[in-house]
Amino acid sequence: MTSHGFLRAAAATPELVVADPAANARHTIALLAEAEARGVSLVVFPEMGLTGYTCGDLFHTRTLPRAADEALAEVLAFTESGFRGVAVVGLPVVLDGQLFNCAAVLNGGSVLGVVPKAYLPNYKEFYDARYYSPAANAVSKYAAVAGRHAPFGTDLLFVCENVPDFVLGVEVCEDLWVPVPPSCHLALAGATVLANLSASNEAIGKAGYRKQLIGCQSGRCLAAYIYAAAGVGESTTDLVFGGQNVIAENGAVLAEAPRFRRDGSLTVADLDLDHLRHDRVQTNTFNDSRRDHARLVRRVSFALDPAPRTPDLRRFVDAAPFVPKDPATLHERCDEIFHTQVAGLAKRLTASDTQAVSIGVSGGLDSTLALLVACKTFDALGRPRGGIRALTMPGFGTTGRTLANARALMAALGVGVREADIRGLCLEQMRALGHAPFGLPLAGETVETLGEKLRHLPADRRNDLVFENVQARVRTSLLMNAGFVVGTGDLSELALGWCTYNADHMSMYNPNVSVPKTLVKFLVGWAADHEFDGATRGTLHDVVGTEISPELLPVAADGTATQPTEATVGPYELVDFFLYHLLRWGAEPAKVLFLARHARFSRPYTAAEVKAWLVVFLRRFFASQFKRSCLPDGPKVGSVSLSPRGDWRMPSDAAARAWLAAAESA
């Protein structure tokens, strides 16, 4: 699995007997054995996990630290063959005549290093400073633990030699709560995975705060953060500990343990180290901050033997990454995007002192969304909707359903309405070009006679790019001549080049430019339910249910569309899946295919189907960059945008060979 940049990690809360290191070592080893069976490469245990955090003044005896050291030796011996990953366990360590609250990092029968707690809480219910010394008080750089001589300090990074981008940094509990946690410095020094051994008690509202804090720290550090918490086995003399294990990555929580479990438990998630590397390389300010906050570190190398390769994936792969699954989140997302679109268009209209706009309304999803945005923009500016000149322009491929929806929508919204049958104009243009559409001579043909012949064309003769482009450009010409044009094309179409250059590709401002197709459908449905009512709502829901088609090829004899877009460019759920992973994360084609196998799409796809559509996507994406190099303005609304002035700057003549070869060989 590491060939795709994944690393399986776990936060562990074993059963605990307070002040009984031998018993706690057995419980720790039991969870390590389970972790080995589950293919885990990194396990983080709670603060003072070998003794219990709540031993109080027993820490000042000679017996407890000595017993903890012996327990560590037992755990260490198990890592020689019983657990082949990295284990991080908590225990008290005596050094320089002081007692330190420490995390020991173990691998392959070796103690890679010992990290002391930097910040000791001594307020409210916490009295760490009564028992321990802070890390800054240490004199020695090495400590004797479990019969080994190991590096000691908060300046340690643990670097895996055979798993790219796996660099581990460790801090202990309160270290996360201070204004500048040690993990910030460790991340700037190169740590991609941060471990926190914690004993944080339960109190009303504290669990939510902890979770938020962990997620924010992982996002700030562009890192994975594994937080292992002490559980209910701790003393309940004054406090209760719930075992709230959390694994977060780059601001998102991947896994969280239910609190108050009485048995030992592992919380497991697969970390995507590729994601972290991608964002660190791309985010120059992350690396720039090293100038002000860089600290010297000691790098301790180790290797996972053998390197983990797990065929399954313990991580949710969203088949629709642009569309939230939670209804409340989807509502919030749609509301935010829609009003971002409105704000963008409103600013452009006021800045250019534009009083009226023109927009082509086909009865399809994209033009419907743009029309709704235009209506709400005019409402926000206090202007009558009559200033929106809505043109529906039926052609040779227009179906009765989309035309009816376009008419109904314009009437219900109260915009300026004009209908222009473009077939005659297209016929004139093709005659001027000397073009015989589908091999049919135009001499003596009228719109009606040509239309009848086109309806009965056999399926193998329904391909004519000039015929399609003439219609698209005639429509755009009419719109441009009417004034300020509001664009309608979406992000997915731009990625595919599924637009006619200088036709539907062009406008004065496009509010849809960074909205992916899979989200357009939900935006229109959301607007129907939350922004509009009456006749408009019913029409909008019918638009949502209409098959996606540019309707540029002739309709069939029964008047239905013969040009389903997804039959040519691929299912849009796959298109947007490819778009998200290739652009947002810079994923390699092989990884995209791997992730697709773990996603639950609206219908099953064979591996061959997904691969074939990925090749189509890559070919079209590279071939159509020239269209994106001169895009009209429009607002960015999400994490992926193709604006040549912002998120995506790519040469129009770049070769796709390397990407296609990678996809074909995957």
XYZ file of C-alpha atoms in Angstrom:
666
model
C 0.000 0.000 0.000
C 2.926 2.360 0.555
C 3.485 2.365 -3.211
C 0.518 4.740 -3.308
C 1.759 6.880 -0.427
C -0.362 5.374 2.344
C 0.766 4.500 5.855
C -1.470 2.667 8.315
C -1.385 4.215 11.789
C -3.232 3.598 15.029
C -3.937 5.343 18.307
C -4.144 2.772 21.081
C -5.760 2.813 24.505
C -4.947 -0.436 26.332
C -6.586 -1.724 29.442
C -4.752 -0.196 32.394
C -3.893 -1.126 35.958
C -2.723 1.948 37.864
C 0.882 1.584 39.092
C 1.289 -1.945 37.641
C 3.781 -1.670 34.755
C 4.053 -5.440 34.271
C 0.315 -5.771 33.668
C 0.308 -2.696 31.459
C 3.157 -4.116 29.382
C 1.045 -7.215 28.721
C -1.909 -5.089 27.668
C 0.339 -2.979 25.446
C 1.809 -6.078 23.800
C -1.683 -7.464 23.197
C -2.623 -4.366 21.209
C 0.682 -4.457 19.327
C -0.087 -8.032 18.301
C -3.502 -6.914 17.070
C -1.897 -4.014 15.218
C 0.519 -6.396 13.507
C -2.363 -8.569 12.353
C -4.130 -5.506 10.952
C -1.115 -4.284 9.001
C -0.468 -1.220 11.171
C 2.950 0.412 10.808
C 2.728 3.001 13.602
C 1.019 2.663 16.990
C 0.863 5.513 19.491
C -0.038 4.775 23.129
C -1.243 7.168 25.863
C 0.822 9.374 28.142
C 2.432 7.355 30.950
C 0.799 4.276 29.457
C 3.143 1.810 31.188
C 2.369 3.135 34.667
C -0.820 5.107 34.382
C -0.908 8.901 34.462
C -2.666 9.069 37.838
C -0.016 7.466 40.086
C 0.567 10.719 41.981
C 3.467 10.725 44.443
C 4.220 7.091 43.615
C 6.260 8.554 40.754
C 8.749 9.764 43.367
C 9.474 6.242 44.568
C 12.343 4.246 43.120
C 10.082 1.261 42.545
C 7.661 2.664 39.961
C 10.214 4.151 37.498
C 12.304 0.961 37.770
C 9.281 -1.255 37.125
C 8.312 0.951 34.179
C 11.783 0.506 32.690
C 11.478 -3.266 33.042
C 8.054 -3.134 31.397
C 9.527 -1.138 28.537
C 12.107 -3.884 28.048
C 9.262 -6.401 27.670
C 7.535 -4.275 25.062
C 10.833 -3.638 23.310
C 11.531 -7.362 23.049
C 8.146 -7.854 21.380
C 9.047 -5.327 18.685
C 11.917 -7.548 17.532
C 9.531 -9.907 15.754
C 6.005 -9.664 17.172
C 5.371 -6.135 15.901
C 7.412 -4.886 12.973
C 6.247 -1.288 12.951
C 6.977 1.696 15.188
C 5.545 1.795 18.708
C 5.466 4.972 20.815
C 4.857 4.308 24.514
C 4.746 6.539 27.591
C 6.708 6.081 30.818
C 8.658 8.012 33.485
C 12.416 8.250 32.873
C 15.044 9.215 35.459
C 17.905 11.251 33.975
C 20.346 13.820 35.361
C 18.831 13.372 38.817
C 15.419 14.381 37.506
C 12.214 12.613 36.522
C 10.815 13.224 33.037
C 7.433 12.394 31.515
C 8.534 10.652 28.320
C 7.599 8.936 25.098
C 9.857 6.086 23.987
C 9.963 5.359 20.255
C 10.582 1.659 19.535
C 11.277 -0.293 16.358
C 12.855 -3.633 15.588
C 14.068 -4.232 19.121
C 15.735 -0.821 19.310
C 14.905 2.317 21.237
C 15.098 4.926 18.499
C 14.769 7.792 20.946
C 13.113 9.185 24.050
C 11.101 12.425 23.887
C 10.367 14.265 27.176
C 7.302 16.414 27.764
C 8.168 20.052 27.134
C 5.358 21.876 28.951
C 4.091 20.737 32.342
C 0.599 21.915 33.336
C 0.386 22.986 36.952
C -3.053 24.561 37.073
C -6.581 23.482 37.983
C -6.620 19.672 38.229
C -3.101 19.198 36.852
C 0.067 18.963 38.958
C 2.683 17.701 36.492
C 5.336 20.066 37.821
C 5.030 18.391 41.231
C 6.423 15.160 39.763
C 8.422 15.915 36.625
C 10.973 18.292 35.211
C 10.304 20.025 31.888
C 12.322 18.937 28.873
C 14.320 22.181 28.924
C 15.886 21.168 32.261
C 17.601 18.122 30.781
C 21.381 18.235 30.525
C 22.090 14.932 28.806
C 21.376 14.228 25.146
C 21.175 10.474 25.694
C 19.356 8.304 28.222
C 19.663 4.713 29.402
C 16.303 2.974 29.029
C 15.461 -0.736 28.883
C 19.153 -1.535 28.807
C 19.708 0.624 25.733
C 21.497 3.915 25.164
C 19.091 6.158 23.223
C 18.907 9.777 22.012
C 16.950 11.987 24.434
C 15.261 15.327 23.739
C 12.484 17.227 22.033
C 14.682 17.777 18.979
C 14.322 14.256 17.571
C 12.906 13.354 14.168
C 12.452 9.702 13.258
C 13.004 9.201 9.535
C 11.886 6.027 7.761
C 14.365 5.073 5.068
C 12.090 2.815 3.031
C 8.728 4.588 3.271
C 8.973 7.917 1.432
C 7.707 10.936 3.359
C 7.258 9.041 6.653
C 8.999 11.311 9.171
C 7.762 11.077 12.748
C 7.723 13.811 15.378
C 6.532 13.298 18.961
C 5.087 15.535 21.663
C 3.265 14.826 24.919
C -0.238 15.985 25.906
C -0.019 19.613 27.150
C 2.565 20.349 24.464
C -0.357 20.637 22.044
C -2.208 23.172 24.210
C 0.501 25.859 24.314
C 0.499 28.778 21.820
C 3.412 27.357 19.798
C 3.459 23.565 20.218
C 6.702 21.624 19.686
C 4.935 19.857 16.817
C 5.031 23.125 14.844
C 8.829 23.130 14.964
C 8.968 19.411 14.225
C 6.727 19.851 11.186
C 8.851 22.722 9.894
C 11.895 20.477 10.321
C 10.260 17.829 8.141
C 7.922 15.728 10.295
C 4.891 14.605 8.290
C 3.397 12.463 11.053
C 2.974 13.888 14.555
C 2.264 11.708 17.580
C 0.796 12.923 20.850
C 0.700 10.729 23.952
C -1.997 12.236 26.129
C -3.855 11.956 29.410
C -6.606 14.536 29.115
C -9.536 14.093 31.463
C -13.187 14.454 30.579
C -15.217 17.584 31.302
C -18.293 19.080 29.697
C -17.465 20.301 26.183
C -13.824 19.248 26.375
C -14.078 16.385 23.869
C -15.282 18.705 21.126
C -12.561 21.208 21.892
C -9.873 18.500 21.826
C -11.074 17.195 18.491
C -11.110 20.688 17.027
C -7.644 21.420 18.400
C -6.196 18.225 16.922
C -7.772 18.870 13.533
C -6.545 22.465 13.459
C -3.002 21.477 14.406
C -2.868 18.875 11.646
C -4.053 21.516 9.189
C -1.650 24.207 10.384
C 1.281 21.789 10.199
C 0.173 20.157 6.921
C 0.674 16.872 8.731
C -1.025 13.794 10.088
C -1.678 13.916 13.824
C -2.192 10.780 15.931
C -3.588 11.552 19.369
C -3.651 8.636 21.827
C -5.567 9.269 25.039
C -5.623 7.637 28.451
C -8.800 5.677 29.115
C -11.146 4.634 31.886
C -8.514 2.445 33.553
C -6.920 5.542 35.083
C -7.714 6.355 38.703
C -11.109 7.987 39.173
C -10.261 9.489 42.560
C -10.963 12.960 41.182
C -11.049 12.625 37.386
C -12.310 10.365 34.613
C -10.364 9.748 31.411
C -12.346 8.737 28.339
C -9.825 7.441 25.809
C -10.724 9.898 23.044
C -8.316 8.737 20.365
C -8.273 10.930 17.259
C -6.410 10.631 13.966
C -6.427 13.750 11.792
C -4.760 14.688 8.539
C -4.345 18.129 7.046
C -7.293 19.566 8.949
C -9.691 16.640 8.548
C -10.455 14.000 11.167
C -9.984 10.531 9.666
C -10.929 8.439 12.684
C -12.111 8.894 16.251
C -12.625 6.341 19.010
C -15.834 6.164 21.010
C -15.105 7.313 24.540
C -15.417 5.358 27.772
C -14.644 1.919 26.348
C -13.642 -0.557 29.036
C -11.632 -2.877 26.802
C -8.396 -2.122 25.013
C -8.915 -0.571 21.614
C -7.123 0.471 18.443
C -8.287 3.400 16.343
C -6.896 2.787 12.858
C -6.639 4.957 9.755
C -4.553 5.058 6.609
C -2.567 8.269 6.306
C -1.970 9.686 2.832
C 1.622 10.871 2.902
C 1.358 11.870 -0.769
C -1.303 14.426 0.146
C 0.950 15.950 2.776
C 3.955 16.083 0.474
C 1.860 17.668 -2.288
C 0.510 20.451 -0.098
C 3.892 21.203 1.455
C 5.543 21.483 -1.940
C 2.710 23.684 -3.213
C 2.357 25.900 -0.127
C 5.497 28.018 -0.294
C 4.676 29.968 2.878
C 4.869 26.772 4.930
C 8.494 26.391 3.945
C 9.168 30.143 4.105
C 8.240 30.125 7.792
C 11.327 28.038 8.478
C 13.366 31.212 8.157
C 11.825 32.541 11.363
C 11.211 29.334 13.284
C 13.820 26.811 12.180
C 15.449 24.786 14.941
C 18.264 22.282 14.804
C 17.075 18.695 15.012
C 18.650 15.286 15.279
C 17.446 12.818 12.669
C 17.210 9.179 13.704
C 16.906 6.756 10.792
C 15.066 3.447 10.835
C 13.462 1.066 8.363
C 10.233 -0.889 8.373
C 11.138 -4.502 7.658
C 9.453 -5.537 5.552
C 7.992 -2.369 4.088
C 4.202 -2.607 4.589
C 2.029 -3.426 1.598
C -1.598 -3.894 2.539
C -4.067 -4.532 -0.301
C -7.082 -3.071 1.483
C -7.608 0.551 2.483
C -8.754 1.744 5.908
C -9.840 5.142 4.724
C -13.057 6.504 3.287
C -12.721 7.304 -0.406
C -15.461 9.686 -1.457
C -16.907 8.825 -4.851
C -18.236 12.396 -5.087
C -15.502 14.498 -3.459
C -17.140 17.787 -4.440
C -20.523 16.858 -2.932
C -20.818 16.515 0.871
C -22.727 13.444 2.046
C -24.154 15.039 5.174
C -27.378 16.921 4.255
C -26.636 19.791 6.645
C -23.126 20.206 5.245
C -24.443 20.006 1.682
C -26.981 22.724 2.455
C -24.271 24.918 3.948
C -21.954 24.291 0.992
C -24.622 25.069 -1.602
C -25.648 28.237 0.224
C -22.046 29.420 0.376
C -21.284 28.650 -3.269
C -24.489 30.175 -4.598
C -23.997 33.424 -2.732
C -20.322 33.524 -3.738
C -21.479 33.345 -7.352
C -23.998 36.114 -6.748
C -21.398 38.322 -5.059
C -18.935 37.802 -7.903
C -21.407 38.710 -10.625
C -22.766 41.668 -8.638
C -19.296 43.165 -8.274
C -18.614 42.805 -11.991
C -21.897 44.443 -12.954
C -21.435 47.394 -10.606
C -17.766 47.848 -11.549
C -18.611 47.934 -15.254
C -21.814 49.919 -14.700
C -23.710 47.231 -16.594
C -27.476 47.590 -16.321
C -28.535 44.646 -18.470
C -27.128 41.207 -19.250
C -27.819 38.507 -21.796
C -27.788 34.799 -21.080
C -28.504 31.753 -23.204
C -31.070 29.441 -21.625
C -31.123 25.899 -22.983
C -33.164 24.153 -20.318
C -30.063 22.294 -19.149
C -28.314 22.359 -15.783
C -25.529 24.858 -16.409
C -27.550 27.600 -18.066
C -30.258 27.148 -15.434
C -27.787 27.686 -12.603
C -26.330 30.759 -14.291
C -29.829 32.174 -14.821
C -30.708 31.636 -11.155
C -27.495 33.384 -10.109
C -28.301 36.285 -12.430
C -31.803 36.612 -10.957
C -30.552 36.710 -7.374
C -27.805 39.138 -8.395
C -30.350 41.562 -9.825
C -32.457 41.122 -6.687
C -29.434 41.912 -4.505
C -28.680 45.034 -6.556
C -32.292 46.183 -6.373
C -32.754 45.942 -10.132
C -35.768 44.554 -11.986
C -35.249 41.103 -13.478
C -36.402 42.462 -16.800
C -32.802 43.618 -17.236
C -31.851 39.977 -17.737
C -32.275 39.281 -21.455
C -32.802 35.524 -21.521
C -32.516 33.998 -24.971
C -33.497 30.449 -25.769
C -32.195 29.444 -29.173
C -33.567 26.106 -30.373
C -31.600 24.360 -33.075
C -31.491 21.071 -34.931
C -30.721 19.093 -31.741
C -33.085 20.782 -29.297
C -35.586 18.444 -27.648
C -39.120 19.306 -26.642
C -38.363 18.708 -22.964
C -35.475 21.147 -22.678
C -37.238 23.799 -24.777
C -40.354 23.523 -22.622
C -38.295 23.839 -19.458
C -36.422 26.860 -20.821
C -39.695 28.610 -21.682
C -41.310 27.752 -18.351
C -38.276 28.850 -16.378
C -37.951 32.223 -18.094
C -41.642 32.919 -17.654
C -41.676 31.933 -13.984
C -38.593 33.990 -13.129
C -39.916 37.178 -14.706
C -36.874 37.865 -16.871
C -36.823 39.407 -20.322
C -37.649 36.622 -22.783
C -36.681 36.167 -26.391
C -36.762 33.022 -28.507
C -34.677 32.770 -31.657
C -34.775 29.684 -33.881
C -31.164 29.467 -35.065
C -31.651 26.815 -37.733
C -31.993 29.321 -40.556
C -28.882 31.249 -39.489
C -26.927 28.009 -39.240
C -28.070 26.940 -42.692
C -26.860 30.257 -44.126
C -23.472 29.916 -42.412
C -22.942 26.377 -43.656
C -23.852 27.452 -47.172
C -21.365 30.331 -46.923
C -18.706 27.844 -45.818
C -19.580 25.436 -48.604
C -20.150 22.757 -45.981
C -22.349 19.722 -46.583
C -23.481 18.615 -43.123
C -23.217 14.840 -42.685
C -22.494 14.685 -46.425
C -25.881 16.172 -47.316
C -25.761 18.797 -50.118
C -27.573 21.994 -49.114
C -28.692 23.082 -52.570
C -32.446 23.678 -52.508
C -32.769 22.677 -48.857
C -34.931 24.575 -46.390
C -34.787 24.372 -42.626
C -37.754 21.994 -42.669
C -36.500 19.660 -45.408
C -32.995 19.527 -43.966
C -34.376 18.893 -40.497
C -36.428 15.960 -41.759
C -33.392 14.379 -43.421
C -31.297 14.884 -40.316
C -33.869 13.116 -38.152
C -33.486 9.941 -40.185
C -29.701 9.845 -40.361
C -28.289 6.436 -39.410
C -26.350 6.323 -36.152
C -23.006 5.795 -37.885
C -23.392 9.077 -39.814
C -24.223 11.362 -36.870
C -20.791 12.956 -36.541
C -20.081 16.426 -37.902
C -17.978 18.804 -35.819
C -18.519 21.768 -38.156
C -22.278 21.307 -37.833
C -21.963 21.412 -34.038
C -19.585 24.377 -33.933
C -21.668 26.491 -36.297
C -24.665 26.200 -33.973
C -22.612 26.990 -30.869
C -21.029 30.050 -32.464
C -24.302 31.347 -33.892
C -25.774 31.247 -30.401
C -22.802 33.080 -28.910
C -22.904 35.676 -31.689
C -26.521 36.474 -30.889
C -25.765 36.732 -27.171
C -22.711 38.937 -27.675
C -24.635 41.271 -29.942
C -27.255 41.611 -27.197
C -24.712 42.957 -24.683
C -22.966 41.750 -21.517
C -22.965 37.926 -21.652
C -23.221 35.814 -18.500
C -21.348 32.557 -19.118
C -22.715 29.147 -18.219
C -19.958 26.532 -18.650
C -18.855 24.546 -15.596
C -15.514 23.317 -14.252
C -15.887 19.742 -15.494
C -16.599 20.870 -19.056
C -13.561 23.137 -18.979
C -11.355 20.279 -17.786
C -12.581 18.149 -20.677
C -12.563 20.946 -23.244
C -16.264 20.143 -23.724
C -17.065 23.525 -25.206
C -16.645 25.243 -28.555
C -13.741 27.667 -28.661
C -14.984 31.265 -28.773
C -18.566 30.064 -28.479
C -20.021 28.734 -25.210
C -16.386 28.946 -24.067
C -16.610 32.759 -24.061
C -18.521 35.377 -22.061
C -17.993 38.620 -20.152
C -18.221 36.844 -16.766
C -18.924 33.222 -15.853
C -20.255 32.513 -12.342
C -20.147 28.732 -12.989
C -16.493 28.570 -13.980
C -15.249 26.653 -10.924
C -18.362 24.626 -10.104
C -17.973 20.914 -11.015
C -20.804 19.203 -12.863
C -21.646 16.797 -10.037
C -22.232 19.791 -7.777
C -24.191 21.841 -10.349
C -27.016 19.319 -10.112
C -27.211 19.688 -6.341
C -26.932 23.467 -6.513
C -29.918 23.703 -8.834
C -31.883 21.333 -6.610
C -30.895 23.309 -3.517
C -31.895 26.594 -5.148
C -35.252 25.069 -6.074
C -35.928 24.157 -2.457
C -34.430 27.164 -0.675
C -34.325 30.175 -3.005
C -37.342 29.782 -5.310
C -40.880 28.479 -5.071
C -44.085 27.932 -7.032
C -43.834 27.068 -10.706
C -40.109 27.752 -10.708
C -39.466 24.964 -8.198
C -41.194 22.280 -10.251
C -39.388 23.270 -13.428
C -36.025 23.268 -11.663
C -36.548 19.739 -10.388
C -37.360 18.599 -13.926
C -34.155 20.227 -15.182
C -32.233 18.268 -12.545
C -33.736 15.048 -13.896
C -32.909 15.745 -17.556
C -30.115 13.766 -19.244
C -27.017 15.883 -19.852
C -26.480 16.724 -23.540
C -25.204 19.698 -25.569
C -28.024 18.995 -28.071
C -25.896 19.991 -31.045
C -26.468 16.848 -33.109
C -29.853 16.233 -34.762
C -32.632 14.756 -32.658
C -33.860 11.259 -33.447
C -36.996 10.573 -35.436
C -38.979 10.533 -32.195
C -37.602 13.935 -31.150
C -35.290 12.653 -28.416
C -31.652 13.656 -27.947
C -29.011 11.547 -29.682
C -25.953 13.079 -28.048
C -25.627 12.013 -24.396
C -22.508 13.775 -23.166
C -21.420 11.004 -20.824
C -21.240 8.494 -23.665
C -18.429 10.592 -25.153
C -16.477 12.019 -22.219
C -17.358 9.485 -19.551
C -19.695 9.518 -16.552
C -19.395 12.867 -14.816
C -18.996 11.169 -11.449
C -15.777 9.631 -12.811
C -14.734 12.860 -14.517
C -15.027 14.823 -11.277
C -13.318 12.036 -9.313
C -10.356 12.188 -11.719
C -10.383 15.979 -11.697
C -10.291 16.171 -7.906
C -7.483 13.700 -7.334
C -5.311 14.730 -10.269
C -5.543 18.477 -9.652
C -6.218 18.870 -5.939
C -3.633 16.313 -4.851
C -1.400 15.874 -7.902
C -2.064 12.127 -7.741
C -0.437 9.765 -10.189
C -2.789 7.910 -12.561
C -2.077 4.570 -10.847
C -3.142 6.012 -7.512
C -6.323 7.470 -9.010
C -7.225 4.014 -10.310
C -6.406 2.469 -6.922
C -8.650 4.965 -5.144
C -11.451 4.435 -7.655
C -11.507 0.739 -6.729
C -12.345 1.747 -3.146
C -15.007 4.336 -3.991
C -18.709 3.513 -4.144
C -20.041 5.180 -7.270
C -23.684 5.347 -8.271
C -23.161 2.137 -10.250
C -20.373 -0.462 -10.419
C -17.571 0.104 -12.919
C -15.052 -2.493 -13.996
C -11.374 -1.675 -13.593
C -11.103 -1.625 -17.388
C -13.933 0.913 -17.680
C -12.400 3.275 -15.133
C -9.006 3.000 -16.787
C -10.443 3.668 -20.243
C -12.296 6.773 -19.050
C -9.188 8.004 -17.225
C -7.246 7.796 -20.482
C -10.020 9.764 -22.208
C -9.895 12.377 -19.463
C -6.111 12.762 -19.671
C -6.133 13.075 -23.466
C -8.869 15.688 -23.419
C -7.420 17.586 -20.460
C -4.041 18.105 -22.099
C -5.449 18.740 -25.570
C -7.862 21.446 -24.381
C -5.557 23.620 -22.285
C -5.561 26.249 -25.063
C -9.231 26.868 -24.270
C -8.500 27.346 -20.581
C -5.570 29.675 -21.273
C -8.022 32.425 -22.251
C -10.927 31.880 -19.911
C -13.251 34.744 -18.991
C -13.243 35.917 -15.396
C -15.277 34.064 -12.802
C -15.160 33.340 -9.059
C -13.250 30.506 -7.439
C -15.618 28.646 -5.119
C -13.752 25.484 -4.075
C -10.394 23.778 -3.737
C -10.047 23.142 -7.485
C -10.036 25.882 -10.084
C -8.695 26.092 -13.640
C -8.311 29.851 -13.920
C -5.146 30.640 -15.906
C -4.700 33.727 -13.729
C -4.924 31.826 -10.468
C -4.839 28.147 -9.607
C -3.823 26.492 -12.869
C -1.045 27.702 -15.137
C -0.168 25.146 -17.771
C 1.355 25.446 -21.242
C -1.185 24.910 -23.982
C 1.176 22.621 -25.873
C 2.250 20.312 -23.028
C 2.508 16.612 -23.892
C 0.329 14.070 -22.113
C 2.639 11.152 -22.919
C 3.993 10.542 -19.401
C 0.535 10.593 -17.813
C -0.978 8.372 -20.497
C 1.868 5.881 -20.177
C 1.404 5.801 -16.409
C -2.326 5.195 -16.797
C -1.893 2.496 -19.427
C 0.712 0.619 -17.385
C -1.182 0.811 -14.085
